[in-house]
PDB file of C-alpha atoms and ligand atoms in Angstrom:
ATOM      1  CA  UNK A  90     251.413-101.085   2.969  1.00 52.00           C
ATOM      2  CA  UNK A  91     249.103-102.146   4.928  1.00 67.00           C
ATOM      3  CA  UNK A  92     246.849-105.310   4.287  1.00 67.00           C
ATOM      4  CA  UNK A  93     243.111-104.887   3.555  1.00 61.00           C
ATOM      5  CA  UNK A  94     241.427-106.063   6.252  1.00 73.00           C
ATOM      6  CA  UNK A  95     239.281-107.981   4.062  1.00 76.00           C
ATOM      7  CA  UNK A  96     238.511-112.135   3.134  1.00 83.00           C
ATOM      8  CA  UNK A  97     238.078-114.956   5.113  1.00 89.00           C
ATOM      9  CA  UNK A  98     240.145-114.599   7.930  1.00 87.00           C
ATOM     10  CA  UNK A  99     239.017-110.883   8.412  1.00 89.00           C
ATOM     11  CA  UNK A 100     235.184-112.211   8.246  1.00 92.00           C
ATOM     12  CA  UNK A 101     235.860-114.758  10.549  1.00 94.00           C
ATOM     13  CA  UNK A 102     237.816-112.780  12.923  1.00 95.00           C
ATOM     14  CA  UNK A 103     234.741-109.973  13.015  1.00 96.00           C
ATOM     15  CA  UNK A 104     232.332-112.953  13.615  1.00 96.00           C
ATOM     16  CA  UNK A 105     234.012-113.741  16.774  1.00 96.00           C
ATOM     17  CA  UNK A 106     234.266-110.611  17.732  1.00 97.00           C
ATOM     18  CA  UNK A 107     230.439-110.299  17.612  1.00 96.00           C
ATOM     19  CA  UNK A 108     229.913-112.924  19.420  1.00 96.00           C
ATOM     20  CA  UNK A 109     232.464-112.573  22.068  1.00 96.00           C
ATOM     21  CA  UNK A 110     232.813-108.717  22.232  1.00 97.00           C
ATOM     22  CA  UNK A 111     237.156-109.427  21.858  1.00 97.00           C
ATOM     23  CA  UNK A 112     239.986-110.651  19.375  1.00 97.00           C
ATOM     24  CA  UNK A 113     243.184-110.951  19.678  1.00 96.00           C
ATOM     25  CA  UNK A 114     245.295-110.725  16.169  1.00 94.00           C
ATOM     26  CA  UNK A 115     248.771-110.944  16.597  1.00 95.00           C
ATOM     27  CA  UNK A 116     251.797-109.873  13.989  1.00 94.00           C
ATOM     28  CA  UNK A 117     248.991-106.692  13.754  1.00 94.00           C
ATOM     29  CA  UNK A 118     251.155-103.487  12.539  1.00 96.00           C
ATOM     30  CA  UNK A 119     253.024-104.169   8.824  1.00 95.00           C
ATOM     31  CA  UNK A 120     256.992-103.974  10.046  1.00 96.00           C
ATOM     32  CA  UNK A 121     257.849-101.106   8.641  1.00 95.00           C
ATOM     33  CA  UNK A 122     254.556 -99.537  10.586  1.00 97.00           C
ATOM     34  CA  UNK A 123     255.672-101.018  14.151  1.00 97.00           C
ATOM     35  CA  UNK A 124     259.318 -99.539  13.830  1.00 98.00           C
ATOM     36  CA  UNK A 125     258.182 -95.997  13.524  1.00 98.00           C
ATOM     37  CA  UNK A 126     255.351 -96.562  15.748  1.00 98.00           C
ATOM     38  CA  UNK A 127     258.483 -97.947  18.293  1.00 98.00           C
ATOM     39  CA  UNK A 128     261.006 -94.741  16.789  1.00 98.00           C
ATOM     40  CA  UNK A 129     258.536 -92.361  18.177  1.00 98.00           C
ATOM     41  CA  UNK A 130     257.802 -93.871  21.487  1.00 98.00           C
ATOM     42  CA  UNK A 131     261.771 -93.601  22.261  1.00 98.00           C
ATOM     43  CA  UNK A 132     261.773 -89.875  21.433  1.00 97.00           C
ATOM     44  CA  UNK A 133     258.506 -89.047  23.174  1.00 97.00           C
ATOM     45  CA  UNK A 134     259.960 -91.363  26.280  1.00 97.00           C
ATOM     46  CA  UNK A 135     263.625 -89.603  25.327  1.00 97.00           C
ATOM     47  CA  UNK A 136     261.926 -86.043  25.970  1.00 96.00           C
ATOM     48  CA  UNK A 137     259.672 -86.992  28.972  1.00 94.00           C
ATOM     49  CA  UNK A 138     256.340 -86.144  27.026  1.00 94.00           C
ATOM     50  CA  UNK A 139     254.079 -88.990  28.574  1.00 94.00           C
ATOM     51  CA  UNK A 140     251.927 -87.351  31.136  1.00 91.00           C
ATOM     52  CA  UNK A 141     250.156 -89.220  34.357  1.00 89.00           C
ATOM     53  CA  UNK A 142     246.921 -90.458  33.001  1.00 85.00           C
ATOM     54  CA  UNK A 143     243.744 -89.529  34.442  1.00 76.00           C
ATOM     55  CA  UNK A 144     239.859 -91.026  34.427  1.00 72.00           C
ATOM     56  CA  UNK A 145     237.025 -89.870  33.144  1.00 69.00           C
ATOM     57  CA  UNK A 146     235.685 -86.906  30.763  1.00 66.00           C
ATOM     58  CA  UNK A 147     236.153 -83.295  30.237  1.00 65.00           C
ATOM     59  CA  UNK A 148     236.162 -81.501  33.288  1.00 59.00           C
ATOM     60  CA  UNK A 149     235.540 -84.352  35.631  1.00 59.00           C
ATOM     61  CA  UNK A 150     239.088 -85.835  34.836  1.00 62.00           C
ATOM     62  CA  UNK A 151     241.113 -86.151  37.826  1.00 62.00           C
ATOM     63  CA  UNK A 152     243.676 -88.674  38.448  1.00 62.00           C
ATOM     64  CA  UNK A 153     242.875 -91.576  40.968  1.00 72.00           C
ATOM     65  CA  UNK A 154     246.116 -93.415  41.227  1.00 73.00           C
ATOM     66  CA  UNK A 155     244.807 -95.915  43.409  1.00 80.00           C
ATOM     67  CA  UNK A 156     242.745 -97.091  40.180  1.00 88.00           C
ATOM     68  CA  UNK A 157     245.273 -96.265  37.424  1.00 89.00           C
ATOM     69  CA  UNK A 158     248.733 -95.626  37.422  1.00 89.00           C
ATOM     70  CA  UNK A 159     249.897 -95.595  33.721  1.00 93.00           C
ATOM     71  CA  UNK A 160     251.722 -92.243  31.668  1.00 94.00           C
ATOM     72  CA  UNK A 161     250.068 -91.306  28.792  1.00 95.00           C
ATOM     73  CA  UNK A 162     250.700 -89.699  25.583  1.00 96.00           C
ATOM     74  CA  UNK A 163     247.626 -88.637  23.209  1.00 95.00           C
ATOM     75  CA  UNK A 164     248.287 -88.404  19.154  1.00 97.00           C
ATOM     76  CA  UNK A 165     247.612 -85.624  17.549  1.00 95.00           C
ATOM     77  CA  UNK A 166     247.936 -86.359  13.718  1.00 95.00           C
ATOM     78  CA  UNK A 167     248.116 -82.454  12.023  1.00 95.00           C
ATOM     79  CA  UNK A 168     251.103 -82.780  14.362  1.00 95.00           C
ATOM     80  CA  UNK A 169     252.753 -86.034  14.175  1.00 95.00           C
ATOM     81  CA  UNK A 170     253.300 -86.164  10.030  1.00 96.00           C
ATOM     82  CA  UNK A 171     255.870 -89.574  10.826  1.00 95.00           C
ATOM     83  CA  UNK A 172     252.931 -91.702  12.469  1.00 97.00           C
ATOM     84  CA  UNK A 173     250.733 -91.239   9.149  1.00 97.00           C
ATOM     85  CA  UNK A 174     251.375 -94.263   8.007  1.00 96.00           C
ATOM     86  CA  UNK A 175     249.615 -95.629  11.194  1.00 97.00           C
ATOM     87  CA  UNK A 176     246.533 -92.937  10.842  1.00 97.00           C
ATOM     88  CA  UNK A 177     246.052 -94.084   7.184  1.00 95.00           C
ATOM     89  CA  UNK A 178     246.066 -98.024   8.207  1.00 95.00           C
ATOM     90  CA  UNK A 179     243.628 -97.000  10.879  1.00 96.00           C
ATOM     91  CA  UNK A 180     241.197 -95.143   8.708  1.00 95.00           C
ATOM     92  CA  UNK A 181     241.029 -98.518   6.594  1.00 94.00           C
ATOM     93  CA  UNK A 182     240.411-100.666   9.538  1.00 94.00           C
ATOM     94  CA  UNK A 183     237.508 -98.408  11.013  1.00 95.00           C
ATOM     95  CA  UNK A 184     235.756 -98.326   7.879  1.00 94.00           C
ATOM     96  CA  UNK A 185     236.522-101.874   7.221  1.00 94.00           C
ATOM     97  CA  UNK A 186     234.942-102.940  11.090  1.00 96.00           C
ATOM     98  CA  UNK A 187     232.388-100.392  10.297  1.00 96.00           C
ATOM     99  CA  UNK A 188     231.004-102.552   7.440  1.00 94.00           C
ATOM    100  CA  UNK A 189     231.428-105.489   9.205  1.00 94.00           C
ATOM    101  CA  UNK A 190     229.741-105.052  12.021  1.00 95.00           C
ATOM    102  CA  UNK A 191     227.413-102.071  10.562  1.00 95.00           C
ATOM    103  CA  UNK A 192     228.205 -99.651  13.087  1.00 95.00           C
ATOM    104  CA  UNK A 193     228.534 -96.235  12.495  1.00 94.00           C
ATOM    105  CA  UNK A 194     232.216 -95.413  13.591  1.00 95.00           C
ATOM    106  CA  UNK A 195     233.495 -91.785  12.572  1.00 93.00           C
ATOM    107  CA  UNK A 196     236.344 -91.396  14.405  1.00 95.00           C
ATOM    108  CA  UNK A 197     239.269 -92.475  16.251  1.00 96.00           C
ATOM    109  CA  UNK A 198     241.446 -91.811  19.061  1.00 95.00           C
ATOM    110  CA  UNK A 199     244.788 -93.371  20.240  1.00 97.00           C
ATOM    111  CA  UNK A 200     247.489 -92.432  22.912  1.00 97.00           C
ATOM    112  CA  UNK A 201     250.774 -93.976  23.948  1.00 98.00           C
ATOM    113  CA  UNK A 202     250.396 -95.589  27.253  1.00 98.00           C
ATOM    114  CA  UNK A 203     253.536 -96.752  29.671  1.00 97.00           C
ATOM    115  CA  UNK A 204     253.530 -98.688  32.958  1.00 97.00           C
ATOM    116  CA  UNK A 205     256.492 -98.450  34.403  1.00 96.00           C
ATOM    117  CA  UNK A 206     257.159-101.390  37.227  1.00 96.00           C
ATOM    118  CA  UNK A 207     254.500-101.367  39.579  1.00 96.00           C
ATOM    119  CA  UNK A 208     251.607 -99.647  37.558  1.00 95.00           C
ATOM    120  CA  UNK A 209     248.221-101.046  36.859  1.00 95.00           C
ATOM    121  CA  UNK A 210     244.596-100.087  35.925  1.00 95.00           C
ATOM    122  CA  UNK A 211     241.696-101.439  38.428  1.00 94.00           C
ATOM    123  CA  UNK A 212     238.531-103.143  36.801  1.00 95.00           C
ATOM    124  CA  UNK A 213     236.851-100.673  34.528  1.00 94.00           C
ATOM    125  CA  UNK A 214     234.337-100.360  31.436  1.00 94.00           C
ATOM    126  CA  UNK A 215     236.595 -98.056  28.625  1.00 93.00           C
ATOM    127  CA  UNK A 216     232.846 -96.314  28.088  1.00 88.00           C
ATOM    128  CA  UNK A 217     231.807 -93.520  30.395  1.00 71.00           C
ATOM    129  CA  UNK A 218     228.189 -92.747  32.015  1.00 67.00           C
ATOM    130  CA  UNK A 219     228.355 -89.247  30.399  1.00 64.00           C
ATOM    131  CA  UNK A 220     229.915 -89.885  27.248  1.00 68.00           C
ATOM    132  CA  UNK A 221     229.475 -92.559  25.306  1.00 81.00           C
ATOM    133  CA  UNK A 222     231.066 -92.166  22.470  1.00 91.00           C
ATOM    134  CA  UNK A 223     233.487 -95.133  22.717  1.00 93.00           C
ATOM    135  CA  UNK A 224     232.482 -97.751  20.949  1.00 95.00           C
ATOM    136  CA  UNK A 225     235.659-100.324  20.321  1.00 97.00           C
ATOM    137  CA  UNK A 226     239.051-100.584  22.499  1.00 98.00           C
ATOM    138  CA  UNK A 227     241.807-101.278  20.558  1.00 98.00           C
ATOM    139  CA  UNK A 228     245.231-101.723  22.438  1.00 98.00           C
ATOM    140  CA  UNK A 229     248.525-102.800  20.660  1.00 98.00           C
ATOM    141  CA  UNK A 230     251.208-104.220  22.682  1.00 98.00           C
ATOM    142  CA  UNK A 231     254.989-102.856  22.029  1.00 98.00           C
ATOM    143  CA  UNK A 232     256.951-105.126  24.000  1.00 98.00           C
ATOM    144  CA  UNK A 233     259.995-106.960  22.775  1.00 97.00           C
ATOM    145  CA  UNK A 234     260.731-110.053  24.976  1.00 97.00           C
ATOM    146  CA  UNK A 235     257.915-109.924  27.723  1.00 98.00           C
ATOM    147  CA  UNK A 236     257.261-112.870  29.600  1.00 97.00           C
ATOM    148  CA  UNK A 237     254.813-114.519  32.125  1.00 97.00           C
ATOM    149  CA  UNK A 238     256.446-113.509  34.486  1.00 97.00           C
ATOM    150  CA  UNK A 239     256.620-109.979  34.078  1.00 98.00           C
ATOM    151  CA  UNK A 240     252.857-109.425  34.812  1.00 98.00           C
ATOM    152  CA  UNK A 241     251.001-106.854  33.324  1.00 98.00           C
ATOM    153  CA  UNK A 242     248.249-109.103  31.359  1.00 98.00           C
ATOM    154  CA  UNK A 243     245.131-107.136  30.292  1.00 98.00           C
ATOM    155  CA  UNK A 244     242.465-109.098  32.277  1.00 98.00           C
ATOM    156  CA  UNK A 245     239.043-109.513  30.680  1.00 98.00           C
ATOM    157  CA  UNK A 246     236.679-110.400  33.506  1.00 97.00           C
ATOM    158  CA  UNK A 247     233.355-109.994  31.462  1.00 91.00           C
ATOM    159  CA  UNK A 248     231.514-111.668  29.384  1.00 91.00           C
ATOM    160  CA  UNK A 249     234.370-113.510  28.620  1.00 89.00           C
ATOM    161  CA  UNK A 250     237.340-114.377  31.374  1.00 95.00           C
ATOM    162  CA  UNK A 251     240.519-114.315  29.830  1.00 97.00           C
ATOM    163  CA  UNK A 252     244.444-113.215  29.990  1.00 98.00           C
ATOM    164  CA  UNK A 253     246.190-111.343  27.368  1.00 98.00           C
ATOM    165  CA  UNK A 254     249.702-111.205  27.631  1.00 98.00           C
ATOM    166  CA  UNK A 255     251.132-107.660  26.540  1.00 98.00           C
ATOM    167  CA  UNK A 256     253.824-109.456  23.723  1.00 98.00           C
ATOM    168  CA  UNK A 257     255.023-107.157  20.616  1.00 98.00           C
ATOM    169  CA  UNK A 258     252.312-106.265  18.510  1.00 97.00           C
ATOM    170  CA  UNK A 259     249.324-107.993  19.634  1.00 97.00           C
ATOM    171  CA  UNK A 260     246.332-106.249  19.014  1.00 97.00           C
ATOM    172  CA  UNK A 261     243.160-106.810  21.084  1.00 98.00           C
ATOM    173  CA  UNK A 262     240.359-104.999  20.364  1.00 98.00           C
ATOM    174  CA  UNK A 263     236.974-105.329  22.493  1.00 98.00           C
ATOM    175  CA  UNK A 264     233.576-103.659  23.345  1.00 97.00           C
ATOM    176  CA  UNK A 265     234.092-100.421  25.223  1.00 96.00           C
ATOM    177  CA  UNK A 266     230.360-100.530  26.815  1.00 94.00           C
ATOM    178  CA  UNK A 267     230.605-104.633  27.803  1.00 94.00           C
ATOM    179  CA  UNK A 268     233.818-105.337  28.443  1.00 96.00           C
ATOM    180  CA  UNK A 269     234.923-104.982  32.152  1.00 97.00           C
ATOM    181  CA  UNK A 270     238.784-105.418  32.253  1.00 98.00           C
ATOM    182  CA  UNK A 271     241.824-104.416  34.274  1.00 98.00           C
ATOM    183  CA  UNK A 272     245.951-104.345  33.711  1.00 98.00           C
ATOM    184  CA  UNK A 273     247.508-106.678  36.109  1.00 98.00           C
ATOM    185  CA  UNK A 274     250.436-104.786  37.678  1.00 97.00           C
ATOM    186  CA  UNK A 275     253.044-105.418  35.323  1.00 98.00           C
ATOM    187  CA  UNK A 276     257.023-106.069  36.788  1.00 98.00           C
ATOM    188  CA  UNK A 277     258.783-104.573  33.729  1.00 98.00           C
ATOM    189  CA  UNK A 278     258.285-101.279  32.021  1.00 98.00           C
ATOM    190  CA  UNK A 279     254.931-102.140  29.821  1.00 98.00           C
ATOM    191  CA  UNK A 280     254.183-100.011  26.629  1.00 98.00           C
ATOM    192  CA  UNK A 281     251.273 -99.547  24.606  1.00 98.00           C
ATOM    193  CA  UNK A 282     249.561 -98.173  21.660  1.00 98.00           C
ATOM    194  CA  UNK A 283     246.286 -97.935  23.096  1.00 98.00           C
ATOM    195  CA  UNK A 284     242.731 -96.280  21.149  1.00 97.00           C
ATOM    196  CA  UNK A 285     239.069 -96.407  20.769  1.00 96.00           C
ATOM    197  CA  UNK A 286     236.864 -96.209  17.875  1.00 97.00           C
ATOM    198  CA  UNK A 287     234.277 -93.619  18.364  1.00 95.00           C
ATOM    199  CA  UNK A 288     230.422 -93.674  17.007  1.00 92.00           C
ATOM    200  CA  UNK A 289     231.344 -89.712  16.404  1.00 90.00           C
ATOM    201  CA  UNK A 290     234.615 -87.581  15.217  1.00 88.00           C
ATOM    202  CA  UNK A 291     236.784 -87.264  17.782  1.00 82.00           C
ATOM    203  CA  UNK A 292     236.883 -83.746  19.589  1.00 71.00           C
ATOM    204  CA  UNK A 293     240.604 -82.082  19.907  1.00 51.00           C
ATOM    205  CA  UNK A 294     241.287 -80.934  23.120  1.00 45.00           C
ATOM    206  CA  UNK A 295     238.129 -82.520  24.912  1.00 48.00           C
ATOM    207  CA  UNK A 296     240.455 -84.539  26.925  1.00 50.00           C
ATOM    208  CA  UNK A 297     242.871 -82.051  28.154  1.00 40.00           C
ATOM    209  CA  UNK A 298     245.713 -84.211  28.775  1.00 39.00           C
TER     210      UNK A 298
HETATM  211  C1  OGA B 274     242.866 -98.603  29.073  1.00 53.21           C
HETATM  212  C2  OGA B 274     243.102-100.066  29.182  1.00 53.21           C
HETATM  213  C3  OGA B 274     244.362-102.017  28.539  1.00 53.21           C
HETATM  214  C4  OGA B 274     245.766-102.461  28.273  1.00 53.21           C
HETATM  215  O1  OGA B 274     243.827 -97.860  28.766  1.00 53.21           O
HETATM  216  O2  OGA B 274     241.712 -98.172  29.275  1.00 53.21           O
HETATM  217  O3  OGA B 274     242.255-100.722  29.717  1.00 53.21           O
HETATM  218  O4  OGA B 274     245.967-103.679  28.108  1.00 53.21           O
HETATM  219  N1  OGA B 274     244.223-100.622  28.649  1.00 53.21           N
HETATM  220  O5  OGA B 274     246.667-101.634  28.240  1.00 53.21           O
HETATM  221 MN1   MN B 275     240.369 -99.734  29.618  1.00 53.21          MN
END
């Protein structure tokens, strides 16, 4: 199962997250997690179920691929009984952050995300004017074998500069209101598990995609 997400290294993880609004923990999904995490991102890929992501809330959602150019595929966990295993390790860590950081976080959202070669996402804050419910971005990278060279870091420009290399299951997790970042066009097929932790419960169907 999944670890705790408590002790030292937890506490000193959340302290630098305070203070720099990211961190980066790699080896971040349990194995056994990560394969069916990967198992269902084939058969979702298999049966062409990612859809062409688009910005912003509700009914202002259109899709602006000059800004973002990523396929995306939301969870929906009454329907996905195999990724449970996942939703139960997340419930642990929001509460865990939660207490950590004593924020109120009751909810979560996640979708699969996939650049294929060429994609990218422009400079953007994760929280919108009109909603601002996002609190924490949490990405998890699913890709075996990426290199340099392939592109495709997640580049944080503020408060802190820094490249994050997309490499099999990193997690980065970072403010959703401070944070301004962007995905580097990436050269190879890029795939992620990709969420936010929300102050309130996440509404099905808001997002309509
Ligand atoms: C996003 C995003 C970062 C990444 O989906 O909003 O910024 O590294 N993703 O995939
Ligand atoms: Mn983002």
């Amino acid at each position: 199962m999944w670890p705790t997400f408590k002790g030292e290294e937890w506490d000193k993880g959340m302290d630098q997250f305070a203070e720099k609004h990211f961190l980066v923990l790699d080896q971040f999904l349990p194995p056994l997690v990560l394969e069916t995490v990967c198992k269902y991102f084939n058969s979702v890929e298999a049966e062409d179920r990612l859809k062409a992501a688009a910005i912003g809330p509700g009914k202002e959602r259109t899709r602006i691929s000059e800004i973002r150019s990523d396929f995306v595929h939301w969870l929906d966990r009454p329907l996905m009984p195999e990724l449970e295993t996942f939703f139960e390790g997340m419930d642990a860590i929001r509460a865990s952050i939660a207490e950590s950081l004593f924020l109120s976080l009751r909810g979560y959202e996640f979708h699969l995300a996939k650049y294929p070669k060429g994609a990218f996402y422009k400079p953007h804050f994760d929280q919108f004017n009109t909603r601002e419910n996002r609190m924490i971005s949490v990405v998890i990278y699913l890709n075996e074998n990426w290199k340099p060279e392939h592109g495709g870091a997640l580049k944080l420009h503020r408060p802190q500069v820094r490249l994050i290399e997309p490499v099999m299951n990193r997690m980065v997790m970072f403010r959703s209101d401070t944070v301004l970042h962007e995905v580097l066009p990436a050269h190879e097929t890029r795939r992620s598990l990709t969420g936010w932790l929300l102050k309130h419960p996440a509404t099905v169907g808001v997002l309509g995609i």
